Coordinates of C-alpha atoms in Angstrom, one line a residue:
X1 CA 26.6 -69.6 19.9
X2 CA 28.8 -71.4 17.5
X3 CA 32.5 -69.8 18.0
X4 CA 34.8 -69.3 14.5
X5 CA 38.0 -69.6 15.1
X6 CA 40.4 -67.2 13.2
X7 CA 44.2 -67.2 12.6
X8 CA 45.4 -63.3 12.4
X9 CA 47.2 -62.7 9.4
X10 CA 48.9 -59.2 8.6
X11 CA 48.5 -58.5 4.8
X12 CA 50.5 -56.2 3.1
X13 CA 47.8 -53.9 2.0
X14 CA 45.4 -51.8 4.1
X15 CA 45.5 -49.7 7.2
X16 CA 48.7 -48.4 7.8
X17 CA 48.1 -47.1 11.3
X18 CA 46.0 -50.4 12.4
X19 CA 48.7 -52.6 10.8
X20 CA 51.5 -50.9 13.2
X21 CA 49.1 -50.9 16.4
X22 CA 48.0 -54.3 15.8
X23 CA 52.1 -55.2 15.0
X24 CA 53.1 -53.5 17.9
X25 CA 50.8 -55.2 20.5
X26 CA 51.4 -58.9 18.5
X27 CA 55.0 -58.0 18.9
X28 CA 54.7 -57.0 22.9
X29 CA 52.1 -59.8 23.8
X30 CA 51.3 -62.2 21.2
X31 CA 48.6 -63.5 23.2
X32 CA 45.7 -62.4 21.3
X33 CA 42.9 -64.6 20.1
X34 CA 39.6 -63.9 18.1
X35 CA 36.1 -65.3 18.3
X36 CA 32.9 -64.2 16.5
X37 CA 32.1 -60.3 17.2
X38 CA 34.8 -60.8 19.9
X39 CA 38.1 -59.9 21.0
X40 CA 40.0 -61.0 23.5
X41 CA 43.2 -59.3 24.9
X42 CA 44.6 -58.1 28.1
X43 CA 44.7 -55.1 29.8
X44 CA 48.2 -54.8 28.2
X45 CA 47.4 -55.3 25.0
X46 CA 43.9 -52.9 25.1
X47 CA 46.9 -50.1 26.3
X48 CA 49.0 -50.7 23.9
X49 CA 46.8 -50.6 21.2
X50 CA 45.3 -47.2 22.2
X51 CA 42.1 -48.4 23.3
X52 CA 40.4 -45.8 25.8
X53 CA 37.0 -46.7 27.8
X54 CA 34.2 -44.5 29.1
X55 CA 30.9 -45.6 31.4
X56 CA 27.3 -45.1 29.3
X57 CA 25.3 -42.5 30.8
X58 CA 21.6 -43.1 31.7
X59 CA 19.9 -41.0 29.5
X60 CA 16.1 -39.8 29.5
X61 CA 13.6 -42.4 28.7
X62 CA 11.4 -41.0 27.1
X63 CA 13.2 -37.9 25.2
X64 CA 15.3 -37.1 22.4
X65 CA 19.3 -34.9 22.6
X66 CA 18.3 -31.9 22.8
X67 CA 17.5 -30.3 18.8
X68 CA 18.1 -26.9 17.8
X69 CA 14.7 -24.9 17.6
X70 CA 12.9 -21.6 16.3
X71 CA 9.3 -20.3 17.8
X72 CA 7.2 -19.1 15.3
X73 CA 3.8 -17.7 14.9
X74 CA 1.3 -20.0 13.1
X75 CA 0.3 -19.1 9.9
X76 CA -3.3 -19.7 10.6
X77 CA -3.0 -16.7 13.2
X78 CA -1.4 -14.0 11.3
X79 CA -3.9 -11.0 10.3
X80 CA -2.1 -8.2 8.0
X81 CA -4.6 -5.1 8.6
X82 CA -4.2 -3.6 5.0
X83 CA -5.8 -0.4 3.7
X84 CA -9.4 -0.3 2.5
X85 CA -8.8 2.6 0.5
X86 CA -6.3 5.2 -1.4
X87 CA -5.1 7.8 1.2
X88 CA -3.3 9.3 3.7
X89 CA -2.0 7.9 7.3
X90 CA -3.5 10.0 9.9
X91 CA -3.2 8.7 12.4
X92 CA -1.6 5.5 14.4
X93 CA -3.5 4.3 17.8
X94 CA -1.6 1.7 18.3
X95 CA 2.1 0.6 18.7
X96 CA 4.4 -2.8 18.5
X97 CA 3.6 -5.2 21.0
X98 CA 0.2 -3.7 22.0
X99 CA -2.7 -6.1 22.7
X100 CA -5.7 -5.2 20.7
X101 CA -9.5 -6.0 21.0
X102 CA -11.8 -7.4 17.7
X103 CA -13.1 -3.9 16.2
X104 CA -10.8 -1.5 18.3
X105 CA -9.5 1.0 15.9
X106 CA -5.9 0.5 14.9
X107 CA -5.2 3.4 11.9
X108 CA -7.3 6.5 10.9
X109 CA -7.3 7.4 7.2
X110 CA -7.6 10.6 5.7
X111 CA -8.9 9.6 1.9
X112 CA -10.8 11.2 -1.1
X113 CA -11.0 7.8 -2.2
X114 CA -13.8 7.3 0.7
X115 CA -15.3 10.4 0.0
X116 CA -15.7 9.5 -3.4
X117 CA -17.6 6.1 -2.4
X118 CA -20.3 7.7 0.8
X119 CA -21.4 9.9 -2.7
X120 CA -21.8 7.4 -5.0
X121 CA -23.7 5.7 -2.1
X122 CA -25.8 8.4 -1.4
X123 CA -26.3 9.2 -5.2
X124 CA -27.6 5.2 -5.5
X125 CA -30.0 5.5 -2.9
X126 CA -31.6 8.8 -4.2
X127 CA -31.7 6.7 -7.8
X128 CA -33.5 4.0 -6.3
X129 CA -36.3 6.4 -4.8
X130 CA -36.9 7.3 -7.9
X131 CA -37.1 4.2 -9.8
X132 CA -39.7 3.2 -6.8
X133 CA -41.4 6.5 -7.5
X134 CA -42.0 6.0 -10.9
X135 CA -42.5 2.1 -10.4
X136 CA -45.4 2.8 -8.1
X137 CA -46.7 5.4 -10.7
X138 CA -46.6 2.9 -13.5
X139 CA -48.4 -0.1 -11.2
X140 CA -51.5 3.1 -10.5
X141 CA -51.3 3.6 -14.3
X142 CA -51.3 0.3 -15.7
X143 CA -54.2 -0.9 -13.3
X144 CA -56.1 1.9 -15.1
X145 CA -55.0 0.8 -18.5
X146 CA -53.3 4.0 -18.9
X147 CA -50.0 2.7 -20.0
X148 CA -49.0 -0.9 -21.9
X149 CA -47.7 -4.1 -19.6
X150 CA -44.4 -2.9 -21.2
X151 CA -43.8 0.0 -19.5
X152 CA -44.7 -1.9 -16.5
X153 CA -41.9 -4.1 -16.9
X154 CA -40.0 -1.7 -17.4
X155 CA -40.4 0.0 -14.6
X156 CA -39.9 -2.9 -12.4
X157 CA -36.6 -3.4 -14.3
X158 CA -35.0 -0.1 -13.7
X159 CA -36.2 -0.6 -10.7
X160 CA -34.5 -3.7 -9.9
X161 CA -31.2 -2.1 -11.1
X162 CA -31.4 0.9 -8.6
X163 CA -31.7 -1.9 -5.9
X164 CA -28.9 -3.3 -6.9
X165 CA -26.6 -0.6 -7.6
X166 CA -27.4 0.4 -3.5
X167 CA -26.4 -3.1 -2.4
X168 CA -23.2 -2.7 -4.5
X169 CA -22.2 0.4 -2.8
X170 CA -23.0 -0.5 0.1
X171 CA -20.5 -3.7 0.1
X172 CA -17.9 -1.3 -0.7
X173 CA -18.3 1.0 2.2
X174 CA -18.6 -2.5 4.0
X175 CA -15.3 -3.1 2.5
X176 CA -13.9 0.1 3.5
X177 CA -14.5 -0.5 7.5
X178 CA -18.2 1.5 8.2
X179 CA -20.6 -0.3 10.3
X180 CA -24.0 -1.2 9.4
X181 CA -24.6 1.6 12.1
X182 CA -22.8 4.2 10.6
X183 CA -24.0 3.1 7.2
X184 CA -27.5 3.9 8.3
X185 CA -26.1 7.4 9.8
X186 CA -24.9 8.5 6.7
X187 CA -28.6 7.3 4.8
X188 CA -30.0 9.7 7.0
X189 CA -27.9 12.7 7.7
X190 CA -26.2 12.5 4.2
X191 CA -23.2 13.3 6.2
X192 CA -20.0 12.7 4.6
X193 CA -16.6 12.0 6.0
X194 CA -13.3 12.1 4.8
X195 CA -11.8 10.1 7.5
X196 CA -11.7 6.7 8.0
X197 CA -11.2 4.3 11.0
X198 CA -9.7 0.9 10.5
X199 CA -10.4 -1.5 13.3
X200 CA -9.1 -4.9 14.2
X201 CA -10.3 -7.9 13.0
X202 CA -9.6 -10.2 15.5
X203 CA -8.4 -9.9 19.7
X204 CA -4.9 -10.3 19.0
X205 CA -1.3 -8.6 19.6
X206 CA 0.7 -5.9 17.3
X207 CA 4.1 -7.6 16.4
X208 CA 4.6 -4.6 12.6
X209 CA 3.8 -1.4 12.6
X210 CA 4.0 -0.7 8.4
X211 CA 3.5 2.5 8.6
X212 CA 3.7 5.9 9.7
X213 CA 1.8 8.8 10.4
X214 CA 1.5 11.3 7.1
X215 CA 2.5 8.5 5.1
X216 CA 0.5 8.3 1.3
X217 CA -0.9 4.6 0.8
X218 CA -2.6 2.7 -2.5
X219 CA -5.4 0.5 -1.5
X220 CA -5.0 -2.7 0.1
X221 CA -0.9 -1.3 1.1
X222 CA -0.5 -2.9 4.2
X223 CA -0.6 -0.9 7.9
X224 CA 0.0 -3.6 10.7
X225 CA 0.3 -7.0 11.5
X226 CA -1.8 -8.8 14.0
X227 CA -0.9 -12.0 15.8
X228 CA -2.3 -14.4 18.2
X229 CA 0.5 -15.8 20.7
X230 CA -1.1 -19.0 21.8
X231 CA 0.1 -21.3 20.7
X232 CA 2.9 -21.3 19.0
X233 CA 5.0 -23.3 16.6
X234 CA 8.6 -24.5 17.8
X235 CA 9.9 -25.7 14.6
X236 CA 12.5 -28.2 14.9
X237 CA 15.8 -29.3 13.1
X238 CA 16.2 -33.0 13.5
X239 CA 18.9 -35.3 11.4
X240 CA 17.7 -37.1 8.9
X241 CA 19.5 -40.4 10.5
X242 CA 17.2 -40.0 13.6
X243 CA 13.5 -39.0 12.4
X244 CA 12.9 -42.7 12.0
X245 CA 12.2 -42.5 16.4
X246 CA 10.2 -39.3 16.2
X247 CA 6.3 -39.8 15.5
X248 CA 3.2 -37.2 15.3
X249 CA 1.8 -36.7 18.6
X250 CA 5.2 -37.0 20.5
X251 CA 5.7 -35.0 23.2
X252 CA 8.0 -32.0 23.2
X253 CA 10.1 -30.0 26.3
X254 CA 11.3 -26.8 25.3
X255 CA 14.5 -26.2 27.3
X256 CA 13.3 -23.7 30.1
X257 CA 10.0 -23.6 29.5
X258 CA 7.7 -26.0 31.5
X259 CA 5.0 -26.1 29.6
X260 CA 5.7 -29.1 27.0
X261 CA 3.8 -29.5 23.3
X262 CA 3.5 -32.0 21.1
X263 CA 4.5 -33.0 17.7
X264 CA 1.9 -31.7 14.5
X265 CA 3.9 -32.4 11.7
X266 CA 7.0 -34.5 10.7
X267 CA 8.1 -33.2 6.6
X268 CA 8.1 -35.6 4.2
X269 CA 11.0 -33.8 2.6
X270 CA 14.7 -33.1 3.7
X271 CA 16.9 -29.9 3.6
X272 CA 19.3 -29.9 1.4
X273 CA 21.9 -27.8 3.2
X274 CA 21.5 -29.1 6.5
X275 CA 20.8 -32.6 5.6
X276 CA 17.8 -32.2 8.7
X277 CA 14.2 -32.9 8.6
X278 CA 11.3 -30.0 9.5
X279 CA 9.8 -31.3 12.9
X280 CA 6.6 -28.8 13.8
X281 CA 5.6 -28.6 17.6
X282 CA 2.6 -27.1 18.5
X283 CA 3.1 -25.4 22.4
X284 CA 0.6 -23.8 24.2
X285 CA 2.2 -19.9 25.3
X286 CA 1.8 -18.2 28.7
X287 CA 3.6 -15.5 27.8
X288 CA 7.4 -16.9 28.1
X289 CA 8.0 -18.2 24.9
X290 CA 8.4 -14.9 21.9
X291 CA 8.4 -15.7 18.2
X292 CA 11.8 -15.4 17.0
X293 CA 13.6 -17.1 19.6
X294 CA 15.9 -19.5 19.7
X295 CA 16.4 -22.2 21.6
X296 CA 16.4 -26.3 21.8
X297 CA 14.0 -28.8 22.7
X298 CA 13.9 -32.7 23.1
X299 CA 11.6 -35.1 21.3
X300 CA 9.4 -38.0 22.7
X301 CA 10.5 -41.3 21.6
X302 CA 10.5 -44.3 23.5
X303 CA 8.4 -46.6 25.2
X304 CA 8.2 -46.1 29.4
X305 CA 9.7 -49.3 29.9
X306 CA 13.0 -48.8 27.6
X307 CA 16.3 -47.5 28.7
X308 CA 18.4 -45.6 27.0
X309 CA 22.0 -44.4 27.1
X310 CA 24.6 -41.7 26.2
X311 CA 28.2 -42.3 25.3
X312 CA 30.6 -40.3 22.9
X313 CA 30.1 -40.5 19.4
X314 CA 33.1 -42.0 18.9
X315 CA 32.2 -45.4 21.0
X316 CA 29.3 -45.5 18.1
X317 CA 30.4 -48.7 15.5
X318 CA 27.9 -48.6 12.2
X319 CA 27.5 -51.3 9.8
X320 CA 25.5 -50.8 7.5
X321 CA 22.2 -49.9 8.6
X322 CA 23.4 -51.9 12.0
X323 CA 25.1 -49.8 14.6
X324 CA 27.1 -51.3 17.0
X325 CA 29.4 -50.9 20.4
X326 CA 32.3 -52.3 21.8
X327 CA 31.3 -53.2 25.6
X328 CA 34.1 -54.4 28.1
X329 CA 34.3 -58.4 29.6
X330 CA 37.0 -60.1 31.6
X331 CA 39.6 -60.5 29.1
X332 CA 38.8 -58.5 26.1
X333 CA 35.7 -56.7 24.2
X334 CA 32.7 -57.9 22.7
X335 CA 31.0 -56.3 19.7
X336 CA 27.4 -55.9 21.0
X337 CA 24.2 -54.6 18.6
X338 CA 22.3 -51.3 19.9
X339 CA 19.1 -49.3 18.7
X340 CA 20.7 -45.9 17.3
X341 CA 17.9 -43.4 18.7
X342 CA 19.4 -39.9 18.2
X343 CA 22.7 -38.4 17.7
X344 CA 24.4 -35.2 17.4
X345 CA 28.4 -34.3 16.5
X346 CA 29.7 -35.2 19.8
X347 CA 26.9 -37.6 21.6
X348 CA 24.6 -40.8 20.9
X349 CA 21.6 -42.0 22.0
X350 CA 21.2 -45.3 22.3
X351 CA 19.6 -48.4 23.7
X352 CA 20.2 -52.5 23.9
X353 CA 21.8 -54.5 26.1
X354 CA 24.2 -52.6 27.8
X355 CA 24.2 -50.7 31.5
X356 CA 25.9 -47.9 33.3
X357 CA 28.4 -50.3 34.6
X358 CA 29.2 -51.5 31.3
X359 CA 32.5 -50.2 29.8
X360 CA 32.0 -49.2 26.3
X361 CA 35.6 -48.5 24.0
X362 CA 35.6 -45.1 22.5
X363 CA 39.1 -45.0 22.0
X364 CA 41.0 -47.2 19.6
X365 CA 38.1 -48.4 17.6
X366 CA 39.6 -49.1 14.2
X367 CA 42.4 -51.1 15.8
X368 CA 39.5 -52.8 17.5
X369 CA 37.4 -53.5 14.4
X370 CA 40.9 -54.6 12.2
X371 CA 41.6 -57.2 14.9
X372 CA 38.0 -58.6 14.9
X373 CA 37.9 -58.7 10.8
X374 CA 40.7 -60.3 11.2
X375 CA 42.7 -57.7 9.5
X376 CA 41.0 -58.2 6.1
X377 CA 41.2 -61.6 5.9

């Protein structure tokens, strides 16, 4: 490496506290000399100029600082239950946090709404008996040349429409919850009820009860929310200076939970506010982890054959996009490049070439860096 030799000049313009550490340690022991990314001074001159030294700690591997984190419910497993009809609640047979079975009732109805439609239903199928009544009267008539092809064709029309106007009301009592079973019941026994069951759609749990018992409803108002709990989302608040390490697939630790996820999503776009980027785990849910709640979780980011490092934020030197740390030799400091791989207010994460018996300056940094630029020279 080619050494630059440097002769330290204060000027008269620039950073007043440097200039009087840096003036104060010339004055005391003017034995300090510069090199490229070097400098050299003794312990005495390092204490006088404030310089304070801390040991990097081994860090994980393989895992981010621990992010802050929310547990959500996918959307893809939300069910709202909502009401099929106008009415009345009359009942509620389940409550919050309740685990529910596809088709077990959830909500009974009391609604003239429904009434309304098991009559029309009834009134469609008696229409279409008689449009196949007088169809099949027609088909004898015409075969005997007793009536014109038109009349025929009409028959078969009106006919036609009776059939359809049954399949149309019997969607809507599909709509409205009844089972092809109970459908058939109430063909048959003309039976008509003014309550109504609602039933689950899907095996999952309660997590909002909407409702209440007596309480008047408009169609499709909801009544309660379903919710499968496995797995689950742990979405994830990383800086927007560290999502360059974090990749899809990347495995995720929740902090006390062992079971660990992996990354689904990284957002392409950044908050504003918070100046962080959406990270979206997916974690498969024994039961431990609850939508709603907080906690933190480290990232997957590095090779198995890297190591990494913590120190205190303030040991961290950036340049540009080049970060940067003042490590310890006999007889001064050297400026030595590292791989910034996640941060926080306090701590970095980094790796390079540097140990845990290297001793990295985190105290007296700008004095450190105005010696080395040679004061601005």
């Amino acid at each position: 490496m080619r050494i630059l030799r440097r002769t330290l000049l204060l000027p008269s313009a620039g950073s007043a506290l440097v200039r009087t550490l840096v003036a104060v340690a010339l004055g005391l022991l003017p034995s300090v000399s510069l090199a490229q990314d070097e400098v050299k001074l003794s312990d005495a001159q390092a204490r006088n100029l404030g310089v304070r030294v801390t040991r990097p700690i081994a860090s994980r591997t393989d895992l981010t600082l621990p992010y802050p984190v929310q547990i959500v419910i996918p959307t893809q497993q939300l069910w709202v239950v909502s009401a099929p009809v106008a009415g009345m609640v009359a009942n509620l047979l389940v409550g919050r946090g309740d685990r529910v079975t596809a088709g077990q009732p959830v909500v009974t109805l009391e609604s003239p709404s429904f009434v309304s439609q098991q009559r029309d239903y009834l009134h469609a199928i008696a229409q279409e008996r008689l449009a196949t009544q007088q169809l099949n009267r027609n088909v004898d008539l015409f075969e005997g040349k007793a009536v014109p092809q038109r009349v025929l064709e009409a028959s078969q029309a009106e006919a036609r429409q009776a059939a359809l106007v049954v399949a149309e009301r019997r969607q809507m009592l599909h709509l409205s919850g009844m089972s092809d079973d109970a459908i058939a019941r109430l063909a048959q026994d003309a039976a008509i009820s003014g309550t109504l069951t609602v039933n689950a759609p899907q095996t999952a749990s309660v997590v909002e009860i909407a409702v209440a018992p007596g309480q008047r409803l408009e169609q499709s108002a909801p009544l309660v929310k379903l919710a499968r709990l496995s797995p689950l989302w742990a979405e994830i608040a990383v800086p927007a200076a560290n999502i360059r390490a974090i990749r899809t697939g990347a495995k995720v630790e929740i902090e006390g939970y062992a079971t660990p996820g992996k990354v689904v999503l990284v957002s392409e776009t950044i908050d504003a506010a918070t100046q962080t980027i959406l990270v979206r785990a997916e974690v498969p849910n024994d039961g431990e982890l609850h939508p709603g709640q907080t906690t933190a979780a480290r990232i997957g980011f590095l090779s198995a054959g890297e190591s990494a490092f913590e120190i205190p934020y303030s040991g961290l030197i950036r340049r540009g996009e080049q970060a940067s740390v003042f490590v310890a030799f006999d007889g001064g400091f050297r400026l030595v490049p590292v791989k910034l791989l996640a941060e926080d207010q306090d701590h970095v994460v980094v790796s390079g070439p540097i140990t845990d018996r290297d001793s990295i300056a985190i105290g007296g940094i700008s004095a450190l860096r105005g010696i080395l630029s040679g004061l601005g020279q």
